[in-house]
PDB file of C-alpha atoms in Angstrom:
ATOM      1  CA  UNK A 205      91.141 106.051  94.551  1.00 98.00           C
ATOM      2  CA  UNK A 206      92.363 109.611  94.040  1.00 98.00           C
ATOM      3  CA  UNK A 207      89.866 112.295  95.120  1.00 98.00           C
ATOM      4  CA  UNK A 208      90.170 116.029  94.449  1.00 97.00           C
ATOM      5  CA  UNK A 209      90.105 118.403  97.399  1.00 94.00           C
ATOM      6  CA  UNK A 210      87.755 121.364  97.483  1.00 91.00           C
ATOM      7  CA  UNK A 211      84.178 121.839  96.366  1.00 91.00           C
ATOM      8  CA  UNK A 212      84.050 118.667  94.302  1.00 93.00           C
ATOM      9  CA  UNK A 213      84.958 116.494  97.271  1.00 95.00           C
ATOM     10  CA  UNK A 214      81.843 117.627  99.106  1.00 94.00           C
ATOM     11  CA  UNK A 215      79.689 116.732  96.097  1.00 95.00           C
ATOM     12  CA  UNK A 216      81.356 113.364  95.524  1.00 96.00           C
ATOM     13  CA  UNK A 217      81.298 111.963  99.067  1.00 96.00           C
ATOM     14  CA  UNK A 218      77.527 111.312  99.179  1.00 95.00           C
ATOM     15  CA  UNK A 219      77.924 109.236  96.024  1.00 96.00           C
ATOM     16  CA  UNK A 220      80.811 107.248  97.521  1.00 97.00           C
ATOM     17  CA  UNK A 221      78.821 106.575 100.675  1.00 96.00           C
ATOM     18  CA  UNK A 222      75.856 105.543  98.543  1.00 95.00           C
ATOM     19  CA  UNK A 223      77.894 102.716  97.028  1.00 95.00           C
ATOM     20  CA  UNK A 224      79.211 101.627 100.426  1.00 95.00           C
ATOM     21  CA  UNK A 225      82.549 103.439 100.695  1.00 96.00           C
ATOM     22  CA  UNK A 226      82.947 104.815 104.216  1.00 97.00           C
ATOM     23  CA  UNK A 227      86.363 106.345 105.020  1.00 97.00           C
ATOM     24  CA  UNK A 228      88.053 106.149 108.390  1.00 97.00           C
ATOM     25  CA  UNK A 229      87.194 108.973 110.882  1.00 96.00           C
ATOM     26  CA  UNK A 230      90.368 110.966 110.114  1.00 97.00           C
ATOM     27  CA  UNK A 231      89.012 111.663 106.620  1.00 96.00           C
ATOM     28  CA  UNK A 232      86.391 114.041 108.046  1.00 94.00           C
ATOM     29  CA  UNK A 233      88.660 115.553 110.706  1.00 95.00           C
ATOM     30  CA  UNK A 234      89.707 119.080 109.581  1.00 91.00           C
ATOM     31  CA  UNK A 235      92.677 118.951 111.966  1.00 95.00           C
ATOM     32  CA  UNK A 236      94.083 115.795 110.378  1.00 95.00           C
ATOM     33  CA  UNK A 237      97.088 116.122 108.056  1.00 95.00           C
ATOM     34  CA  UNK A 238      96.652 112.575 106.820  1.00 96.00           C
ATOM     35  CA  UNK A 239      96.464 112.166 103.015  1.00 96.00           C
ATOM     36  CA  UNK A 240      95.749 108.453 102.628  1.00 97.00           C
ATOM     37  CA  UNK A 241      92.751 106.854 104.293  1.00 98.00           C
ATOM     38  CA  UNK A 242      91.477 103.328 104.784  1.00 97.00           C
ATOM     39  CA  UNK A 243      87.832 102.653 104.011  1.00 97.00           C
ATOM     40  CA  UNK A 244      85.134 100.148 104.861  1.00 97.00           C
ATOM     41  CA  UNK A 245      86.202  98.286 101.703  1.00 95.00           C
ATOM     42  CA  UNK A 246      89.319  96.210 102.562  1.00 92.00           C
ATOM     43  CA  UNK A 247      90.795  96.558  99.062  1.00 92.00           C
ATOM     44  CA  UNK A 248      90.243 100.288  98.676  1.00 96.00           C
ATOM     45  CA  UNK A 249      92.063 103.297 100.122  1.00 98.00           C
ATOM     46  CA  UNK A 250      91.313 106.949  99.381  1.00 98.00           C
ATOM     47  CA  UNK A 251      93.898 109.665  98.762  1.00 98.00           C
ATOM     48  CA  UNK A 252      93.113 113.377  98.818  1.00 97.00           C
ATOM     49  CA  UNK A 253      95.045 115.495  96.339  1.00 97.00           C
ATOM     50  CA  UNK A 254      94.730 118.703  94.343  1.00 96.00           C
ATOM     51  CA  UNK A 255      92.234 118.521  91.494  1.00 93.00           C
ATOM     52  CA  UNK A 256      94.905 118.666  88.795  1.00 94.00           C
ATOM     53  CA  UNK A 257      96.934 115.944  90.520  1.00 97.00           C
ATOM     54  CA  UNK A 258      94.137 113.373  90.684  1.00 97.00           C
ATOM     55  CA  UNK A 259      94.479 112.646  86.964  1.00 97.00           C
ATOM     56  CA  UNK A 260      98.269 112.396  87.251  1.00 98.00           C
ATOM     57  CA  UNK A 261      98.118 109.853  90.084  1.00 98.00           C
ATOM     58  CA  UNK A 262      95.751 107.710  88.016  1.00 98.00           C
ATOM     59  CA  UNK A 263      97.609 108.116  84.701  1.00 98.00           C
ATOM     60  CA  UNK A 264     100.893 106.982  86.191  1.00 97.00           C
ATOM     61  CA  UNK A 265      99.339 104.053  88.054  1.00 97.00           C
ATOM     62  CA  UNK A 266      99.822 105.333  91.598  1.00 97.00           C
ATOM     63  CA  UNK A 267      96.028 105.151  91.933  1.00 98.00           C
ATOM     64  CA  UNK A 268      93.889 102.767  89.914  1.00 97.00           C
ATOM     65  CA  UNK A 269      90.712 104.846  90.185  1.00 98.00           C
ATOM     66  CA  UNK A 270      89.993 108.523  90.618  1.00 98.00           C
ATOM     67  CA  UNK A 271      87.652 111.414  90.066  1.00 98.00           C
ATOM     68  CA  UNK A 272      88.552 114.373  87.875  1.00 97.00           C
ATOM     69  CA  UNK A 273      86.811 117.091  85.917  1.00 97.00           C
ATOM     70  CA  UNK A 274      86.919 116.838  82.151  1.00 96.00           C
ATOM     71  CA  UNK A 275      88.674 120.232  82.195  1.00 97.00           C
ATOM     72  CA  UNK A 276      91.680 118.470  83.758  1.00 97.00           C
ATOM     73  CA  UNK A 277      91.455 115.584  81.288  1.00 97.00           C
ATOM     74  CA  UNK A 278      91.342 118.026  78.381  1.00 97.00           C
ATOM     75  CA  UNK A 279      94.411 119.864  79.654  1.00 97.00           C
ATOM     76  CA  UNK A 280      96.651 116.841  80.259  1.00 96.00           C
ATOM     77  CA  UNK A 281      95.253 114.504  77.578  1.00 95.00           C
ATOM     78  CA  UNK A 282      96.640 111.371  79.250  1.00 96.00           C
ATOM     79  CA  UNK A 283      96.272 108.343  76.989  1.00 96.00           C
ATOM     80  CA  UNK A 284      96.523 106.036  80.024  1.00 97.00           C
ATOM     81  CA  UNK A 285      93.238 107.317  81.462  1.00 98.00           C
ATOM     82  CA  UNK A 286      89.861 105.835  80.621  1.00 97.00           C
ATOM     83  CA  UNK A 287      86.844 107.923  81.698  1.00 97.00           C
ATOM     84  CA  UNK A 288      83.733 105.746  81.400  1.00 97.00           C
ATOM     85  CA  UNK A 289      81.244 107.672  83.541  1.00 97.00           C
ATOM     86  CA  UNK A 290      80.008 111.211  84.007  1.00 97.00           C
ATOM     87  CA  UNK A 291      79.178 111.434  87.726  1.00 96.00           C
ATOM     88  CA  UNK A 292      76.851 114.424  87.223  1.00 95.00           C
ATOM     89  CA  UNK A 293      78.571 116.544  89.894  1.00 95.00           C
ATOM     90  CA  UNK A 294      80.890 119.537  89.766  1.00 94.00           C
ATOM     91  CA  UNK A 295      79.005 121.246  86.976  1.00 96.00           C
ATOM     92  CA  UNK A 296      80.500 124.448  85.570  1.00 96.00           C
ATOM     93  CA  UNK A 297      82.010 125.632  82.297  1.00 97.00           C
ATOM     94  CA  UNK A 298      85.405 126.568  80.937  1.00 98.00           C
ATOM     95  CA  UNK A 299      85.169 129.974  79.325  1.00 97.00           C
ATOM     96  CA  UNK A 300      87.006 132.984  77.949  1.00 96.00           C
ATOM     97  CA  UNK A 301      86.473 136.251  79.818  1.00 96.00           C
ATOM     98  CA  UNK A 302      87.763 139.772  79.293  1.00 94.00           C
ATOM     99  CA  UNK A 303      87.576 143.289  80.701  1.00 91.00           C
ATOM    100  CA  UNK A 304      84.618 145.471  79.795  1.00 86.00           C
ATOM    101  CA  UNK A 305      86.843 147.903  77.869  1.00 83.00           C
ATOM    102  CA  UNK A 306      88.351 145.058  75.893  1.00 84.00           C
ATOM    103  CA  UNK A 307      84.940 143.679  74.943  1.00 79.00           C
ATOM    104  CA  UNK A 308      83.776 147.109  73.779  1.00 72.00           C
ATOM    105  CA  UNK A 309      86.832 148.038  71.727  1.00 68.00           C
ATOM    106  CA  UNK A 310      88.484 144.798  70.579  1.00 71.00           C
ATOM    107  CA  UNK A 311      87.271 141.835  68.538  1.00 68.00           C
ATOM    108  CA  UNK A 312      89.428 138.847  69.392  1.00 65.00           C
ATOM    109  CA  UNK A 313      88.283 137.094  66.228  1.00 64.00           C
ATOM    110  CA  UNK A 314      90.169 139.684  64.177  1.00 68.00           C
ATOM    111  CA  UNK A 315      93.346 139.460  66.224  1.00 75.00           C
ATOM    112  CA  UNK A 316      96.365 137.390  65.201  1.00 83.00           C
ATOM    113  CA  UNK A 317      97.810 137.330  68.718  1.00 90.00           C
ATOM    114  CA  UNK A 318      96.283 137.347  72.182  1.00 92.00           C
ATOM    115  CA  UNK A 319      97.727 137.189  75.695  1.00 95.00           C
ATOM    116  CA  UNK A 320      95.731 135.061  78.129  1.00 97.00           C
ATOM    117  CA  UNK A 321      96.145 134.259  81.819  1.00 98.00           C
ATOM    118  CA  UNK A 322      94.944 130.753  82.615  1.00 98.00           C
ATOM    119  CA  UNK A 323      95.412 127.522  84.506  1.00 97.00           C
ATOM    120  CA  UNK A 324      94.762 125.699  81.212  1.00 98.00           C
ATOM    121  CA  UNK A 325      97.476 126.703  78.712  1.00 98.00           C
ATOM    122  CA  UNK A 326      97.106 123.643  76.463  1.00 97.00           C
ATOM    123  CA  UNK A 327      93.325 123.920  76.159  1.00 98.00           C
ATOM    124  CA  UNK A 328      93.630 127.672  75.625  1.00 97.00           C
ATOM    125  CA  UNK A 329      96.209 127.359  72.845  1.00 97.00           C
ATOM    126  CA  UNK A 330      94.149 124.745  71.027  1.00 97.00           C
ATOM    127  CA  UNK A 331      90.969 126.767  71.370  1.00 96.00           C
ATOM    128  CA  UNK A 332      92.421 129.935  69.867  1.00 94.00           C
ATOM    129  CA  UNK A 333      94.555 128.104  67.286  1.00 95.00           C
ATOM    130  CA  UNK A 334      91.344 126.629  65.862  1.00 94.00           C
ATOM    131  CA  UNK A 335      90.276 130.232  65.234  1.00 90.00           C
ATOM    132  CA  UNK A 336      93.565 131.238  63.660  1.00 91.00           C
ATOM    133  CA  UNK A 337      94.730 133.162  66.717  1.00 93.00           C
ATOM    134  CA  UNK A 338      98.087 132.631  68.432  1.00 95.00           C
ATOM    135  CA  UNK A 339      97.582 132.563  72.198  1.00 95.00           C
ATOM    136  CA  UNK A 340     100.410 133.614  74.486  1.00 96.00           C
ATOM    137  CA  UNK A 341      99.480 131.876  77.719  1.00 98.00           C
ATOM    138  CA  UNK A 342     100.550 133.075  81.150  1.00 97.00           C
ATOM    139  CA  UNK A 343     100.231 130.134  83.522  1.00 97.00           C
ATOM    140  CA  UNK A 344      98.662 130.979  86.872  1.00 97.00           C
ATOM    141  CA  UNK A 345      97.416 128.588  89.538  1.00 93.00           C
ATOM    142  CA  UNK A 346      94.912 130.882  91.234  1.00 92.00           C
ATOM    143  CA  UNK A 347      93.487 134.413  91.486  1.00 94.00           C
ATOM    144  CA  UNK A 348      93.334 134.468  87.697  1.00 96.00           C
ATOM    145  CA  UNK A 349      90.661 137.179  87.717  1.00 96.00           C
ATOM    146  CA  UNK A 350      93.267 139.605  89.098  1.00 96.00           C
ATOM    147  CA  UNK A 351      95.459 139.375  86.005  1.00 96.00           C
ATOM    148  CA  UNK A 352      93.515 141.816  83.789  1.00 95.00           C
ATOM    149  CA  UNK A 353      92.995 144.309  86.624  1.00 92.00           C
ATOM    150  CA  UNK A 354      96.745 144.454  87.249  1.00 94.00           C
ATOM    151  CA  UNK A 355      97.673 144.810  83.579  1.00 93.00           C
ATOM    152  CA  UNK A 356      99.036 141.307  83.062  1.00 95.00           C
ATOM    153  CA  UNK A 357      96.651 140.621  80.187  1.00 94.00           C
ATOM    154  CA  UNK A 358      93.176 141.467  78.902  1.00 92.00           C
ATOM    155  CA  UNK A 359      91.760 137.972  78.629  1.00 95.00           C
ATOM    156  CA  UNK A 360      91.549 134.944  80.901  1.00 97.00           C
ATOM    157  CA  UNK A 361      90.396 131.363  80.488  1.00 98.00           C
ATOM    158  CA  UNK A 362      88.989 129.872  83.670  1.00 97.00           C
ATOM    159  CA  UNK A 363      86.175 127.852  85.177  1.00 96.00           C
ATOM    160  CA  UNK A 364      82.900 129.706  85.595  1.00 96.00           C
ATOM    161  CA  UNK A 365      80.013 128.520  87.724  1.00 94.00           C
ATOM    162  CA  UNK A 366      77.724 131.484  88.449  1.00 93.00           C
ATOM    163  CA  UNK A 367      79.805 134.326  87.005  1.00 94.00           C
ATOM    164  CA  UNK A 368      79.802 136.197  90.321  1.00 95.00           C
ATOM    165  CA  UNK A 369      83.598 136.215  90.642  1.00 94.00           C
ATOM    166  CA  UNK A 370      83.989 137.552  87.119  1.00 95.00           C
ATOM    167  CA  UNK A 371      81.487 140.330  87.773  1.00 94.00           C
ATOM    168  CA  UNK A 372      83.138 141.258  91.087  1.00 94.00           C
ATOM    169  CA  UNK A 373      86.435 141.736  89.252  1.00 94.00           C
ATOM    170  CA  UNK A 374      85.110 143.707  86.290  1.00 93.00           C
ATOM    171  CA  UNK A 375      85.176 140.844  83.793  1.00 95.00           C
ATOM    172  CA  UNK A 376      82.638 139.616  81.260  1.00 94.00           C
ATOM    173  CA  UNK A 377      82.325 136.080  79.934  1.00 95.00           C
ATOM    174  CA  UNK A 378      82.638 136.313  76.159  1.00 93.00           C
ATOM    175  CA  UNK A 379      82.898 132.731  74.915  1.00 93.00           C
ATOM    176  CA  UNK A 380      82.351 129.243  76.345  1.00 95.00           C
ATOM    177  CA  UNK A 381      84.940 126.572  75.583  1.00 97.00           C
ATOM    178  CA  UNK A 382      83.431 123.438  77.164  1.00 97.00           C
ATOM    179  CA  UNK A 383      80.897 122.245  79.688  1.00 97.00           C
ATOM    180  CA  UNK A 384      82.611 120.670  82.687  1.00 97.00           C
ATOM    181  CA  UNK A 385      81.577 117.945  85.096  1.00 97.00           C
ATOM    182  CA  UNK A 386      83.388 115.339  87.192  1.00 97.00           C
ATOM    183  CA  UNK A 387      84.149 111.920  85.720  1.00 97.00           C
ATOM    184  CA  UNK A 388      85.126 108.560  87.132  1.00 98.00           C
ATOM    185  CA  UNK A 389      88.600 107.872  85.748  1.00 98.00           C
ATOM    186  CA  UNK A 390      90.457 104.571  85.539  1.00 98.00           C
ATOM    187  CA  UNK A 391      94.057 103.585  84.853  1.00 98.00           C
ATOM    188  CA  UNK A 392      93.943 101.566  81.609  1.00 97.00           C
ATOM    189  CA  UNK A 393      96.696  99.076  82.500  1.00 97.00           C
ATOM    190  CA  UNK A 394      94.949  98.383  85.817  1.00 97.00           C
ATOM    191  CA  UNK A 395      91.691  97.757  83.962  1.00 97.00           C
ATOM    192  CA  UNK A 396      93.469  95.275  81.688  1.00 97.00           C
ATOM    193  CA  UNK A 397      95.288  93.396  84.430  1.00 97.00           C
ATOM    194  CA  UNK A 398      92.547  93.526  87.080  1.00 96.00           C
ATOM    195  CA  UNK A 399      89.302  93.628  85.059  1.00 96.00           C
ATOM    196  CA  UNK A 400      87.080  91.958  87.648  1.00 95.00           C
ATOM    197  CA  UNK A 401      88.154  94.239  90.508  1.00 95.00           C
ATOM    198  CA  UNK A 402      88.419  97.548  88.643  1.00 96.00           C
ATOM    199  CA  UNK A 403      85.501  96.743  86.366  1.00 96.00           C
ATOM    200  CA  UNK A 404      83.409  95.932  89.415  1.00 96.00           C
ATOM    201  CA  UNK A 405      83.944  99.444  90.775  1.00 96.00           C
ATOM    202  CA  UNK A 406      82.894 100.926  87.435  1.00 97.00           C
ATOM    203  CA  UNK A 407      79.652  98.963  87.600  1.00 96.00           C
ATOM    204  CA  UNK A 408      78.954 100.028  91.195  1.00 96.00           C
ATOM    205  CA  UNK A 409      79.321 103.663  90.205  1.00 97.00           C
ATOM    206  CA  UNK A 410      77.231 103.054  87.091  1.00 96.00           C
ATOM    207  CA  UNK A 411      74.408 101.589  89.148  1.00 95.00           C
ATOM    208  CA  UNK A 412      74.554 104.495  91.607  1.00 94.00           C
ATOM    209  CA  UNK A 413      74.192 107.162  88.912  1.00 92.00           C
ATOM    210  CA  UNK A 414      71.613 105.280  86.895  1.00 86.00           C
ATOM    211  CA  UNK A 415      73.757 103.932  84.077  1.00 59.00           C
ATOM    212  CA  UNK A 416      74.831 107.319  82.716  1.00 58.00           C
ATOM    213  CA  UNK A 417      77.978 107.030  80.518  1.00 61.00           C
ATOM    214  CA  UNK A 418      80.505 109.794  80.006  1.00 59.00           C
ATOM    215  CA  UNK A 419      79.186 112.018  77.149  1.00 62.00           C
ATOM    216  CA  UNK A 420      82.398 111.564  75.173  1.00 51.00           C
ATOM    217  CA  UNK A 421      82.697 107.822  75.798  1.00 46.00           C
ATOM    218  CA  UNK A 422      80.760 105.347  73.644  1.00 37.00           C
ATOM    219  CA  UNK A 423      80.530 103.124  76.716  1.00 34.00           C
ATOM    220  CA  UNK A 424      76.940 102.596  77.742  1.00 34.00           C
ATOM    221  CA  UNK A 425      75.228 100.357  80.281  1.00 33.00           C
ATOM    222  CA  UNK A 426      75.823  96.656  79.937  1.00 35.00           C
ATOM    223  CA  UNK A 427      77.205  93.524  81.579  1.00 35.00           C
ATOM    224  CA  UNK A 428      80.207  94.416  83.743  1.00 39.00           C
ATOM    225  CA  UNK A 429      83.120  92.162  82.977  1.00 38.00           C
ATOM    226  CA  UNK A 430      82.554  91.322  79.273  1.00 43.00           C
ATOM    227  CA  UNK A 431      81.903  94.961  78.406  1.00 43.00           C
ATOM    228  CA  UNK A 432      84.957  96.133  80.272  1.00 43.00           C
ATOM    229  CA  UNK A 433      87.198  93.444  78.821  1.00 44.00           C
ATOM    230  CA  UNK A 434      86.022  94.089  75.273  1.00 45.00           C
ATOM    231  CA  UNK A 435      86.545  97.805  75.650  1.00 44.00           C
ATOM    232  CA  UNK A 436      90.106  97.605  76.918  1.00 43.00           C
ATOM    233  CA  UNK A 437      91.145  95.104  74.216  1.00 45.00           C
ATOM    234  CA  UNK A 438      90.674  97.773  71.539  1.00 44.00           C
ATOM    235  CA  UNK A 439      94.092  99.264  70.619  1.00 40.00           C
ATOM    236  CA  UNK A 440      92.881 102.835  70.751  1.00 39.00           C
ATOM    237  CA  UNK A 441      93.584 105.766  72.988  1.00 39.00           C
ATOM    238  CA  UNK A 442      90.991 107.240  75.313  1.00 37.00           C
ATOM    239  CA  UNK A 443      88.073 108.830  73.425  1.00 37.00           C
ATOM    240  CA  UNK A 444      87.897 111.503  76.088  1.00 39.00           C
ATOM    241  CA  UNK A 445      91.559 112.337  75.600  1.00 38.00           C
ATOM    242  CA  UNK A 446      90.788 113.146  71.975  1.00 39.00           C
ATOM    243  CA  UNK A 447      87.733 115.286  72.605  1.00 38.00           C
ATOM    244  CA  UNK A 448      87.625 118.590  74.414  1.00 40.00           C
ATOM    245  CA  UNK A 449      84.443 117.958  76.361  1.00 41.00           C
ATOM    246  CA  UNK A 450      80.925 118.778  75.247  1.00 41.00           C
ATOM    247  CA  UNK A 451      80.980 121.459  72.615  1.00 40.00           C
ATOM    248  CA  UNK A 452      84.767 121.621  72.827  1.00 39.00           C
ATOM    249  CA  UNK A 453      87.575 121.393  70.274  1.00 40.00           C
ATOM    250  CA  UNK A 454      89.443 118.346  69.033  1.00 37.00           C
ATOM    251  CA  UNK A 455      92.671 118.156  70.980  1.00 37.00           C
ATOM    252  CA  UNK A 456      96.215 117.048  70.360  1.00 38.00           C
ATOM    253  CA  UNK A 457      98.669 115.707  72.919  1.00 36.00           C
ATOM    254  CA  UNK A 458     100.350 118.458  74.867  1.00 38.00           C
ATOM    255  CA  UNK A 459     103.974 119.181  74.040  1.00 40.00           C
ATOM    256  CA  UNK A 460     106.791 118.303  76.397  1.00 42.00           C
ATOM    257  CA  UNK A 461     104.714 115.963  78.558  1.00 43.00           C
ATOM    258  CA  UNK A 462     106.127 112.771  80.014  1.00 45.00           C
ATOM    259  CA  UNK A 463     104.320 109.618  78.896  1.00 45.00           C
ATOM    260  CA  UNK A 464     102.888 107.725  81.884  1.00 51.00           C
ATOM    261  CA  UNK A 465     103.993 104.132  82.123  1.00 46.00           C
ATOM    262  CA  UNK A 466     101.080 102.842  84.184  1.00 45.00           C
ATOM    263  CA  UNK A 467     103.557 100.900  86.295  1.00 45.00           C
ATOM    264  CA  UNK A 468     102.606 100.160  89.836  1.00 44.00           C
ATOM    265  CA  UNK A 469      99.010  99.430  88.905  1.00 38.00           C
TER     266      UNK A 469
END
């Protein structure tokens, strides 16, 4: 199971322990440089990776299960990922923000071109393209709020939780793109070839969160194995990979992306 480092990890671990997953002591040791950990479940190991990498490990079959925000799923749009459950943690929103001067003197809806700093270039392009605006995206991996202050751009697209970081850097949230929360994600080939094992983990998580499906997945509570088997027999791509989260835009597959094979699952 691939777990994202950072804030989300702290919110997810109580849920994992609730369903009986207890990692080895090194997992909680800040001095440890270990990345893969055994657990109290003989057939389950945990790996700790960057939030954007959790989806990649699952999509390509290096991990059969994982946890990722729907912001990451929207950005990469992996067809090999099935996201059956919203875990109700990691709540925030993906939004457009701009400098105060820009908000006062420029209407982005009347622009034909906009330059945006973001960690989400694919989501950003789709969002503005739906409004008839061409977005020139500058890919940054952190400190995105600095970009407008240093003249790199006037707009950013980033995750917003309280808005305090935006305010501290002279930015104003001007438009939400999607609500974000963390989802249980599954490698589709693994679910097809190991339905009892992988499907059993889905049901344990479902029971722990009270049977709450992912908002963009028509996969509600029900018997574990038959429901899982029936779902994976359908020759369709992931519903979540075609929907940009709650209130988001319909998405298309990102350009120039390698197609995961699911091998090794």
